[in-house]
């Protein structure tokens, strides 16, 4: 007789040897204050690795390609996002060394977020579609334009609103502490390739896709390469996630894996 498997959120976690990063620490804090289990929809069944949120047989912790970049990422996460196995803000922290993660609240700002935004080494940009910006001159589409150009000696800090599209619009409207910063509006040509959760609009990208596009805008060779690595890393995660969900073995020789190895300088 088959024994029904519990939801992913009820399963025993398997420890990972990789160091926790900003998003994993935020997830731990969010779990600590939970009064009931988070019920994830879909996803693989079985034990889950704490380092990559995948089934141990599909673990990709050994592939974590952390990169040093000029840019930093500030991932502002809606309440449930740190708990979702399909969340891609986690992947940004896997790749970009200077990634910061905070839970979003409408009525207050995390003191550590406030300190980060005030740090003189950073020049913050809120990343959001131009159509929702109503203040004249606030929207920019590049870091080297006349409006809100990146100042000499400053490092760009991209503020990413990690949520469903409906939630992200609310976060953008109801975060007064972000009102004074320029809004970077992306207009990429390609259609999103993210396959785990979909927006109703094809021009909406998942959080890690947005981060990759931002890195490429910086122009520094290290950041452009990190953006390409992040894009490829998302492909590997998506592939392994779906293989685990559909009870198929991980394919370390797939095109997605080969692309990531090439970017990391490996040939095996």
mmCIF file of C-alpha atoms in Angstrom, residues 56-241:
data_model
loop_
_atom_site.group_PDB
_atom_site.id
_atom_site.type_symbol
_atom_site.label_atom_id
_atom_site.label_comp_id
_atom_site.label_asym_id
_atom_site.label_seq_id
_atom_site.Cartn_x
_atom_site.Cartn_y
_atom_site.Cartn_z
ATOM 1 C CA UNK A 56 18.732 15.661 -1.757
ATOM 2 C CA UNK A 57 18.953 13.523 -4.901
ATOM 3 C CA UNK A 58 18.665 16.751 -6.937
ATOM 4 C CA UNK A 59 20.757 18.964 -4.610
ATOM 5 C CA UNK A 60 22.696 21.706 -6.403
ATOM 6 C CA UNK A 61 24.623 23.172 -3.456
ATOM 7 C CA UNK A 62 27.899 22.054 -5.043
ATOM 8 C CA UNK A 63 27.064 24.242 -8.055
ATOM 9 C CA UNK A 64 26.622 27.467 -6.085
ATOM 10 C CA UNK A 65 28.598 30.012 -8.170
ATOM 11 C CA UNK A 66 29.030 33.007 -5.855
ATOM 12 C CA UNK A 67 30.458 36.042 -7.657
ATOM 13 C CA UNK A 68 32.043 39.294 -6.507
ATOM 14 C CA UNK A 69 30.330 42.252 -8.217
ATOM 15 C CA UNK A 70 30.404 46.010 -8.155
ATOM 16 C CA UNK A 71 26.617 46.067 -7.767
ATOM 17 C CA UNK A 72 24.707 44.981 -4.700
ATOM 18 C CA UNK A 73 21.231 43.461 -4.507
ATOM 19 C CA UNK A 74 18.663 44.428 -1.898
ATOM 20 C CA UNK A 75 15.827 41.887 -2.037
ATOM 21 C CA UNK A 76 12.715 43.224 -0.297
ATOM 22 C CA UNK A 77 10.487 40.184 0.172
ATOM 23 C CA UNK A 78 6.748 39.947 0.721
ATOM 24 C CA UNK A 79 5.786 37.957 3.792
ATOM 25 C CA UNK A 80 5.524 34.416 2.328
ATOM 26 C CA UNK A 81 8.262 34.645 -0.323
ATOM 27 C CA UNK A 82 11.159 33.360 1.830
ATOM 28 C CA UNK A 83 9.134 30.191 2.481
ATOM 29 C CA UNK A 84 8.304 29.329 -1.132
ATOM 30 C CA UNK A 85 10.486 26.570 -2.604
ATOM 31 C CA UNK A 86 10.175 28.172 -6.051
ATOM 32 C CA UNK A 87 11.356 31.606 -4.890
ATOM 33 C CA UNK A 88 14.219 32.897 -7.052
ATOM 34 C CA UNK A 89 15.445 35.655 -4.754
ATOM 35 C CA UNK A 90 17.312 32.788 -3.081
ATOM 36 C CA UNK A 91 19.268 32.235 -6.303
ATOM 37 C CA UNK A 92 20.406 35.872 -6.360
ATOM 38 C CA UNK A 93 21.977 35.412 -2.919
ATOM 39 C CA UNK A 94 23.607 32.189 -4.157
ATOM 40 C CA UNK A 95 25.349 34.124 -6.934
ATOM 41 C CA UNK A 96 25.800 37.785 -5.939
ATOM 42 C CA UNK A 97 28.134 38.121 -2.976
ATOM 43 C CA UNK A 98 26.689 41.433 -1.769
ATOM 44 C CA UNK A 99 23.041 40.445 -1.483
ATOM 45 C CA UNK A 100 20.870 41.769 1.345
ATOM 46 C CA UNK A 101 17.373 40.501 2.148
ATOM 47 C CA UNK A 102 14.610 42.037 4.254
ATOM 48 C CA UNK A 103 10.974 41.325 4.938
ATOM 49 C CA UNK A 104 8.600 44.010 3.690
ATOM 50 C CA UNK A 105 6.295 45.918 6.012
ATOM 51 C CA UNK A 106 3.984 48.761 5.023
ATOM 52 C CA UNK A 107 4.123 50.734 8.257
ATOM 53 C CA UNK A 108 7.789 50.450 9.242
ATOM 54 C CA UNK A 109 11.287 49.964 7.872
ATOM 55 C CA UNK A 110 13.786 47.437 9.184
ATOM 56 C CA UNK A 111 16.573 49.414 10.914
ATOM 57 C CA UNK A 112 19.197 47.382 9.042
ATOM 58 C CA UNK A 113 17.515 48.237 5.732
ATOM 59 C CA UNK A 114 17.446 51.896 6.729
ATOM 60 C CA UNK A 115 21.177 51.742 7.504
ATOM 61 C CA UNK A 116 21.923 50.018 4.196
ATOM 62 C CA UNK A 117 20.091 52.664 2.183
ATOM 63 C CA UNK A 118 21.973 55.397 4.052
ATOM 64 C CA UNK A 119 25.395 53.788 3.518
ATOM 65 C CA UNK A 120 27.396 56.288 1.392
ATOM 66 C CA UNK A 121 29.052 53.575 -0.712
ATOM 67 C CA UNK A 122 25.712 52.704 -2.326
ATOM 68 C CA UNK A 123 23.466 54.494 -4.803
ATOM 69 C CA UNK A 124 20.046 52.798 -4.526
ATOM 70 C CA UNK A 125 17.731 52.207 -7.481
ATOM 71 C CA UNK A 126 14.227 50.783 -7.093
ATOM 72 C CA UNK A 127 13.653 48.386 -9.988
ATOM 73 C CA UNK A 128 10.076 48.615 -11.274
ATOM 74 C CA UNK A 129 8.145 49.205 -14.529
ATOM 75 C CA UNK A 130 8.073 52.785 -15.767
ATOM 76 C CA UNK A 131 4.303 52.808 -16.264
ATOM 77 C CA UNK A 132 3.779 52.968 -12.480
ATOM 78 C CA UNK A 133 6.082 55.950 -11.912
ATOM 79 C CA UNK A 134 4.159 59.220 -11.756
ATOM 80 C CA UNK A 135 6.874 61.620 -10.575
ATOM 81 C CA UNK A 136 8.548 63.472 -13.427
ATOM 82 C CA UNK A 137 12.226 62.638 -13.841
ATOM 83 C CA UNK A 138 12.219 59.737 -11.374
ATOM 84 C CA UNK A 139 12.254 56.914 -13.934
ATOM 85 C CA UNK A 140 15.576 55.974 -15.551
ATOM 86 C CA UNK A 141 16.438 53.251 -18.040
ATOM 87 C CA UNK A 142 20.227 53.258 -17.714
ATOM 88 C CA UNK A 143 22.869 54.065 -15.125
ATOM 89 C CA UNK A 144 24.781 56.501 -17.334
ATOM 90 C CA UNK A 145 21.998 58.828 -18.443
ATOM 91 C CA UNK A 146 21.526 62.462 -17.501
ATOM 92 C CA UNK A 147 18.872 61.661 -14.887
ATOM 93 C CA UNK A 148 20.000 59.874 -11.700
ATOM 94 C CA UNK A 149 23.258 58.762 -13.304
ATOM 95 C CA UNK A 150 25.551 56.635 -11.186
ATOM 96 C CA UNK A 151 27.853 58.993 -9.298
ATOM 97 C CA UNK A 152 31.631 58.436 -9.401
ATOM 98 C CA UNK A 153 32.811 56.194 -6.588
ATOM 99 C CA UNK A 154 29.313 54.902 -5.867
ATOM 100 C CA UNK A 155 28.178 51.303 -6.240
ATOM 101 C CA UNK A 156 24.672 50.634 -7.597
ATOM 102 C CA UNK A 157 22.313 48.960 -5.133
ATOM 103 C CA UNK A 158 19.315 47.432 -6.909
ATOM 104 C CA UNK A 159 16.194 47.199 -4.761
ATOM 105 C CA UNK A 160 14.089 44.283 -5.991
ATOM 106 C CA UNK A 161 10.490 43.820 -4.829
ATOM 107 C CA UNK A 162 10.168 40.052 -4.493
ATOM 108 C CA UNK A 163 6.493 39.124 -4.581
ATOM 109 C CA UNK A 164 3.637 38.179 -6.862
ATOM 110 C CA UNK A 165 2.836 40.892 -9.387
ATOM 111 C CA UNK A 166 -0.249 42.026 -7.417
ATOM 112 C CA UNK A 167 1.734 42.182 -4.176
ATOM 113 C CA UNK A 168 4.684 43.955 -5.804
ATOM 114 C CA UNK A 169 2.454 46.783 -7.038
ATOM 115 C CA UNK A 170 1.162 47.270 -3.498
ATOM 116 C CA UNK A 171 4.715 47.247 -2.137
ATOM 117 C CA UNK A 172 5.766 49.888 -4.670
ATOM 118 C CA UNK A 173 2.833 52.147 -3.774
ATOM 119 C CA UNK A 174 3.044 51.716 -0.020
ATOM 120 C CA UNK A 175 6.754 51.970 0.767
ATOM 121 C CA UNK A 176 7.274 55.687 1.478
ATOM 122 C CA UNK A 177 10.883 55.090 2.547
ATOM 123 C CA UNK A 178 11.664 54.225 -1.101
ATOM 124 C CA UNK A 179 10.016 57.312 -2.599
ATOM 125 C CA UNK A 180 13.190 59.374 -2.786
ATOM 126 C CA UNK A 181 15.137 56.956 -4.958
ATOM 127 C CA UNK A 182 15.223 56.745 -8.759
ATOM 128 C CA UNK A 183 13.265 53.937 -10.385
ATOM 129 C CA UNK A 184 15.171 51.815 -12.861
ATOM 130 C CA UNK A 185 12.745 50.574 -15.499
ATOM 131 C CA UNK A 186 13.913 47.675 -17.649
ATOM 132 C CA UNK A 187 12.757 47.077 -21.215
ATOM 133 C CA UNK A 188 14.301 43.747 -22.177
ATOM 134 C CA UNK A 189 13.633 42.266 -25.583
ATOM 135 C CA UNK A 190 13.355 38.639 -24.589
ATOM 136 C CA UNK A 191 10.300 36.936 -23.074
ATOM 137 C CA UNK A 192 10.696 35.512 -19.584
ATOM 138 C CA UNK A 193 11.815 31.882 -19.520
ATOM 139 C CA UNK A 194 10.779 31.264 -15.918
ATOM 140 C CA UNK A 195 8.547 28.168 -15.729
ATOM 141 C CA UNK A 196 7.780 27.642 -12.026
ATOM 142 C CA UNK A 197 5.381 30.523 -11.410
ATOM 143 C CA UNK A 198 3.943 32.680 -14.164
ATOM 144 C CA UNK A 199 2.617 36.203 -14.361
ATOM 145 C CA UNK A 200 -0.347 36.982 -16.578
ATOM 146 C CA UNK A 201 1.930 39.260 -18.606
ATOM 147 C CA UNK A 202 4.831 37.964 -20.679
ATOM 148 C CA UNK A 203 6.876 41.124 -20.066
ATOM 149 C CA UNK A 204 7.051 40.405 -16.334
ATOM 150 C CA UNK A 205 10.181 38.632 -15.190
ATOM 151 C CA UNK A 206 10.954 36.572 -12.107
ATOM 152 C CA UNK A 207 13.171 38.222 -9.503
ATOM 153 C CA UNK A 208 16.427 36.524 -10.507
ATOM 154 C CA UNK A 209 15.853 37.383 -14.183
ATOM 155 C CA UNK A 210 15.459 41.039 -13.192
ATOM 156 C CA UNK A 211 18.650 40.871 -11.131
ATOM 157 C CA UNK A 212 20.565 39.384 -14.086
ATOM 158 C CA UNK A 213 19.391 42.199 -16.373
ATOM 159 C CA UNK A 214 20.421 44.799 -13.776
ATOM 160 C CA UNK A 215 23.911 43.302 -13.515
ATOM 161 C CA UNK A 216 24.353 43.515 -17.266
ATOM 162 C CA UNK A 217 23.421 47.218 -17.154
ATOM 163 C CA UNK A 218 26.307 47.972 -14.787
ATOM 164 C CA UNK A 219 28.724 47.370 -17.643
ATOM 165 C CA UNK A 220 31.666 46.122 -15.574
ATOM 166 C CA UNK A 221 33.004 42.829 -16.912
ATOM 167 C CA UNK A 222 32.556 41.079 -13.558
ATOM 168 C CA UNK A 223 28.934 42.200 -13.270
ATOM 169 C CA UNK A 224 28.065 41.265 -16.854
ATOM 170 C CA UNK A 225 29.541 37.817 -16.280
ATOM 171 C CA UNK A 226 27.662 37.476 -12.970
ATOM 172 C CA UNK A 227 24.424 38.333 -14.766
ATOM 173 C CA UNK A 228 25.080 35.593 -17.302
ATOM 174 C CA UNK A 229 25.938 33.134 -14.513
ATOM 175 C CA UNK A 230 22.747 34.014 -12.635
ATOM 176 C CA UNK A 231 20.632 33.523 -15.752
ATOM 177 C CA UNK A 232 22.227 30.136 -16.380
ATOM 178 C CA UNK A 233 21.982 29.146 -12.708
ATOM 179 C CA UNK A 234 18.228 29.859 -12.819
ATOM 180 C CA UNK A 235 17.991 27.470 -15.766
ATOM 181 C CA UNK A 236 19.695 24.714 -13.788
ATOM 182 C CA UNK A 237 17.497 25.323 -10.728
ATOM 183 C CA UNK A 238 14.311 25.310 -12.809
ATOM 184 C CA UNK A 239 15.341 22.098 -14.536
ATOM 185 C CA UNK A 240 16.218 20.268 -11.311
ATOM 186 C CA UNK A 241 13.116 21.552 -9.519
#
